[in-house]
Amino acid sequence: MWASKTGGCVFCGRIDRHYRARSPKKVWEEIVWLHNRYGTDYVWDVSGSFTGNLEWVKDFQKAKPQDLNVALEVYSRASEITPEIGPLLKAIGVYKVFIGTDSGDTNCLIKARKGTTPKLNLDAVRLCAQQNIVLTLGFVIGLPGETDASLENTLNHAKQLVSEGEVETISCAVLLPVPGS
């Protein structure tokens, strides 16, 4: 639906550097067409962060056809899951959010330039739980500064997030630095 480059994480593979958005009305028209033509009842938006522009999300919610029942799965940054955005996501039909929590260690998150903290991750998980939105949490092993202690922090953080949210999936990737990248 749009592309955003808001993080600048050290491991980011996204090449889009600027925010681009499509008309909320046009996006809904296409979803309605897919629903009517093919019976589509699920849409997965794989842009960098669906919640990257609060005003766009508000406009998207206002433009949603009232009689349309299509489930959405989206990506979001933990820092963008706020008390205001949670109910909007639910009203839009978002049933699942992928949050790149990446680590439970503050030092690793800083070195990776994630723009989040373990507390922000936890707050986001709790806010999604309040809206009965299920989650996929992404973790990255091998971030700059990773140690046995930071891995232990990440494991404990993941356990806490699972205990406080509706976590359906945990995705774990190993960071593989490529020379010259």
mmCIF file of C-alpha atoms in Angstrom:
data_model
loop_
_atom_site.group_PDB
_atom_site.id
_atom_site.type_symbol
_atom_site.label_atom_id
_atom_site.label_comp_id
_atom_site.label_asym_id
_atom_site.label_seq_id
_atom_site.Cartn_x
_atom_site.Cartn_y
_atom_site.Cartn_z
ATOM 1 C CA MET A 1 0.000 0.000 0.000
ATOM 2 C CA TRP A 2 2.998 2.208 0.545
ATOM 3 C CA ALA A 3 6.683 2.048 1.207
ATOM 4 C CA SER A 4 8.551 3.681 4.011
ATOM 5 C CA LYS A 5 12.170 3.903 5.034
ATOM 6 C CA THR A 6 11.858 5.036 8.605
ATOM 7 C CA GLY A 7 14.269 2.800 10.444
ATOM 8 C CA GLY A 8 17.679 2.671 8.890
ATOM 9 C CA CYS A 9 18.449 -0.551 10.741
ATOM 10 C CA VAL A 10 21.943 -1.880 10.090
ATOM 11 C CA PHE A 11 20.541 -5.023 8.507
ATOM 12 C CA CYS A 12 17.747 -3.465 6.447
ATOM 13 C CA GLY A 13 17.488 -4.760 2.899
ATOM 14 C CA ARG A 14 14.788 -2.328 1.769
ATOM 15 C CA ILE A 15 15.906 0.057 -0.931
ATOM 16 C CA ASP A 16 13.093 2.600 -0.735
ATOM 17 C CA ARG A 17 14.309 5.737 0.989
ATOM 18 C CA HIS A 18 11.231 7.941 0.827
ATOM 19 C CA TYR A 19 7.659 7.672 1.980
ATOM 20 C CA ARG A 20 5.202 6.891 -0.791
ATOM 21 C CA ALA A 21 1.497 6.406 -0.251
ATOM 22 C CA ARG A 22 -1.393 5.384 -2.424
ATOM 23 C CA SER A 23 -4.885 6.767 -2.081
ATOM 24 C CA PRO A 24 -6.785 4.919 0.681
ATOM 25 C CA LYS A 25 -9.902 4.978 -1.504
ATOM 26 C CA LYS A 26 -8.030 3.407 -4.437
ATOM 27 C CA VAL A 27 -6.537 0.689 -2.221
ATOM 28 C CA TRP A 28 -9.989 -0.216 -0.892
ATOM 29 C CA GLU A 29 -11.402 -0.239 -4.442
ATOM 30 C CA GLU A 30 -8.768 -2.801 -5.415
ATOM 31 C CA ILE A 31 -9.414 -4.917 -2.321
ATOM 32 C CA VAL A 32 -13.173 -4.851 -3.032
ATOM 33 C CA TRP A 33 -12.494 -5.872 -6.640
ATOM 34 C CA LEU A 34 -10.336 -8.799 -5.483
ATOM 35 C CA HIS A 35 -12.986 -9.795 -2.955
ATOM 36 C CA ASN A 36 -15.818 -9.655 -5.496
ATOM 37 C CA ARG A 37 -13.895 -11.278 -8.350
ATOM 38 C CA TYR A 38 -11.939 -13.986 -6.501
ATOM 39 C CA GLY A 39 -13.484 -14.202 -3.045
ATOM 40 C CA THR A 40 -10.355 -12.753 -1.457
ATOM 41 C CA ASP A 41 -10.828 -12.546 2.292
ATOM 42 C CA TYR A 42 -7.219 -11.915 3.341
ATOM 43 C CA VAL A 43 -4.707 -9.243 2.313
ATOM 44 C CA TRP A 44 -1.110 -9.132 3.490
ATOM 45 C CA ASP A 45 0.510 -5.726 3.153
ATOM 46 C CA VAL A 46 4.278 -6.210 3.088
ATOM 47 C CA SER A 47 5.349 -2.576 3.009
ATOM 48 C CA GLY A 48 7.977 -1.433 5.489
ATOM 49 C CA SER A 49 5.454 -0.235 8.051
ATOM 50 C CA PHE A 50 1.703 0.052 7.591
ATOM 51 C CA THR A 51 1.534 2.385 10.590
ATOM 52 C CA GLY A 52 4.240 4.759 9.355
ATOM 53 C CA ASN A 53 1.816 7.642 8.772
ATOM 54 C CA LEU A 54 -0.999 8.049 11.301
ATOM 55 C CA GLU A 55 -3.028 10.390 9.090
ATOM 56 C CA TRP A 56 -2.941 7.870 6.222
ATOM 57 C CA VAL A 57 -4.130 5.113 8.577
ATOM 58 C CA LYS A 58 -6.982 7.352 9.770
ATOM 59 C CA ASP A 59 -7.966 8.090 6.164
ATOM 60 C CA PHE A 60 -7.736 4.386 5.318
ATOM 61 C CA GLN A 61 -10.056 3.538 8.201
ATOM 62 C CA LYS A 62 -12.561 6.220 7.148
ATOM 63 C CA ALA A 63 -12.527 4.975 3.538
ATOM 64 C CA LYS A 64 -13.152 1.326 4.465
ATOM 65 C CA PRO A 65 -16.399 -0.008 3.003
ATOM 66 C CA GLN A 66 -18.692 -0.877 5.909
ATOM 67 C CA ASP A 67 -19.919 -4.145 4.409
ATOM 68 C CA LEU A 68 -16.474 -5.527 3.548
ATOM 69 C CA ASN A 69 -15.093 -8.322 5.714
ATOM 70 C CA VAL A 70 -11.468 -8.817 4.663
ATOM 71 C CA ALA A 71 -8.735 -9.628 7.176
ATOM 72 C CA LEU A 72 -5.470 -7.729 6.905
ATOM 73 C CA GLU A 73 -1.981 -8.662 8.031
ATOM 74 C CA VAL A 74 0.532 -5.815 8.224
ATOM 75 C CA TYR A 75 4.024 -4.893 9.329
ATOM 76 C CA SER A 76 4.629 -2.230 11.953
ATOM 77 C CA ARG A 77 7.400 -0.765 14.019
ATOM 78 C CA ALA A 78 6.891 -1.173 17.774
ATOM 79 C CA SER A 79 7.302 2.575 18.242
ATOM 80 C CA GLU A 80 4.300 3.177 15.959
ATOM 81 C CA ILE A 81 1.880 0.977 17.900
ATOM 82 C CA THR A 82 0.238 3.607 20.090
ATOM 83 C CA PRO A 83 -3.022 3.792 22.054
ATOM 84 C CA GLU A 84 -4.448 5.776 19.120
ATOM 85 C CA ILE A 85 -3.384 3.373 16.374
ATOM 86 C CA GLY A 86 -4.579 0.151 18.047
ATOM 87 C CA PRO A 87 -8.327 0.795 17.669
ATOM 88 C CA LEU A 88 -7.785 2.059 14.112
ATOM 89 C CA LEU A 89 -6.077 -1.197 13.166
ATOM 90 C CA LYS A 90 -8.946 -3.192 14.642
ATOM 91 C CA ALA A 91 -11.554 -1.058 12.817
ATOM 92 C CA ILE A 92 -9.713 -1.519 9.512
ATOM 93 C CA GLY A 93 -9.792 -5.289 9.910
ATOM 94 C CA VAL A 94 -6.178 -5.902 10.862
ATOM 95 C CA TYR A 95 -6.057 -9.264 12.582
ATOM 96 C CA LYS A 96 -2.277 -9.758 12.627
ATOM 97 C CA VAL A 97 0.739 -7.474 12.946
ATOM 98 C CA PHE A 98 4.362 -8.420 12.346
ATOM 99 C CA ILE A 99 6.606 -6.425 14.681
ATOM 100 C CA GLY A 100 10.369 -6.509 14.279
ATOM 101 C CA THR A 101 11.279 -6.675 17.955
ATOM 102 C CA ASP A 102 14.690 -8.059 16.922
ATOM 103 C CA SER A 103 16.303 -8.222 20.370
ATOM 104 C CA GLY A 104 15.553 -7.996 24.061
ATOM 105 C CA ASP A 105 18.858 -6.280 24.710
ATOM 106 C CA THR A 106 18.927 -2.486 24.760
ATOM 107 C CA ASN A 107 22.579 -2.279 23.719
ATOM 108 C CA CYS A 108 22.038 -4.504 20.670
ATOM 109 C CA LEU A 109 18.968 -2.490 19.643
ATOM 110 C CA ILE A 110 20.958 0.748 19.866
ATOM 111 C CA LYS A 111 23.863 -0.658 17.851
ATOM 112 C CA ALA A 112 21.424 -1.982 15.241
ATOM 113 C CA ARG A 113 19.771 1.472 15.009
ATOM 114 C CA LYS A 114 16.344 -0.081 15.539
ATOM 115 C CA GLY A 115 14.664 2.948 17.102
ATOM 116 C CA THR A 116 12.985 0.754 19.687
ATOM 117 C CA THR A 117 13.601 -0.584 23.177
ATOM 118 C CA PRO A 118 12.453 -3.691 25.015
ATOM 119 C CA LYS A 119 9.891 -1.487 26.807
ATOM 120 C CA LEU A 120 8.495 -0.138 23.515
ATOM 121 C CA ASN A 121 8.278 -3.711 22.231
ATOM 122 C CA LEU A 122 6.366 -4.767 25.348
ATOM 123 C CA ASP A 123 4.039 -1.756 25.163
ATOM 124 C CA ALA A 124 3.262 -2.548 21.508
ATOM 125 C CA VAL A 125 2.489 -6.182 22.316
ATOM 126 C CA ARG A 126 0.175 -5.153 25.156
ATOM 127 C CA LEU A 127 -1.634 -2.587 22.989
ATOM 128 C CA CYS A 128 -2.216 -5.181 20.271
ATOM 129 C CA ALA A 129 -3.490 -7.653 22.877
ATOM 130 C CA GLN A 130 -6.033 -5.064 24.039
ATOM 131 C CA GLN A 131 -7.436 -5.049 20.486
ATOM 132 C CA ASN A 132 -7.282 -8.867 20.144
ATOM 133 C CA ILE A 133 -4.737 -8.499 17.362
ATOM 134 C CA VAL A 134 -2.427 -11.485 17.003
ATOM 135 C CA LEU A 135 1.269 -11.038 16.417
ATOM 136 C CA THR A 136 4.265 -12.356 14.632
ATOM 137 C CA LEU A 137 7.431 -11.205 16.364
ATOM 138 C CA GLY A 138 10.679 -11.049 14.440
ATOM 139 C CA PHE A 139 14.030 -11.533 16.134
ATOM 140 C CA VAL A 140 17.530 -11.258 14.671
ATOM 141 C CA ILE A 141 20.412 -13.249 16.115
ATOM 142 C CA GLY A 142 23.939 -11.927 15.643
ATOM 143 C CA LEU A 143 23.282 -8.197 15.870
ATOM 144 C CA PRO A 144 26.286 -5.952 16.494
ATOM 145 C CA GLY A 145 27.403 -6.376 20.091
ATOM 146 C CA GLU A 146 25.614 -9.711 20.571
ATOM 147 C CA THR A 147 26.917 -11.702 23.558
ATOM 148 C CA ASP A 148 25.775 -14.669 25.595
ATOM 149 C CA ALA A 149 24.233 -12.207 28.059
ATOM 150 C CA SER A 150 22.381 -10.288 25.327
ATOM 151 C CA LEU A 151 21.056 -13.554 23.903
ATOM 152 C CA GLU A 152 19.771 -14.436 27.364
ATOM 153 C CA ASN A 153 18.087 -11.006 27.534
ATOM 154 C CA THR A 154 16.471 -11.678 24.160
ATOM 155 C CA LEU A 155 15.208 -15.096 25.225
ATOM 156 C CA ASN A 156 13.731 -13.666 28.426
ATOM 157 C CA HIS A 157 12.198 -10.775 26.475
ATOM 158 C CA ALA A 158 10.596 -13.161 23.985
ATOM 159 C CA LYS A 159 9.114 -15.187 26.848
ATOM 160 C CA GLN A 160 7.667 -12.032 28.405
ATOM 161 C CA LEU A 161 6.193 -10.858 25.097
ATOM 162 C CA VAL A 162 4.573 -14.258 24.549
ATOM 163 C CA SER A 163 3.125 -14.232 28.064
ATOM 164 C CA GLU A 164 1.596 -10.758 27.638
ATOM 165 C CA GLY A 165 0.399 -10.801 24.047
ATOM 166 C CA GLU A 166 -1.370 -12.935 21.504
ATOM 167 C CA VAL A 167 1.802 -14.142 19.806
ATOM 168 C CA GLU A 168 1.040 -16.610 17.046
ATOM 169 C CA THR A 169 4.504 -16.858 15.502
ATOM 170 C CA ILE A 170 8.083 -16.028 16.343
ATOM 171 C CA SER A 171 10.331 -15.538 13.346
ATOM 172 C CA CYS A 172 14.044 -15.764 13.985
ATOM 173 C CA ALA A 173 16.755 -14.878 11.486
ATOM 174 C CA VAL A 174 20.511 -15.051 11.764
ATOM 175 C CA LEU A 175 22.286 -11.890 10.636
ATOM 176 C CA LEU A 176 24.806 -12.683 7.928
ATOM 177 C CA PRO A 177 26.960 -9.642 7.181
ATOM 178 C CA VAL A 178 28.044 -9.486 3.557
ATOM 179 C CA PRO A 179 31.372 -7.720 2.942
ATOM 180 C CA GLY A 180 30.865 -4.389 1.233
ATOM 181 C CA SER A 181 27.169 -4.179 2.061
#
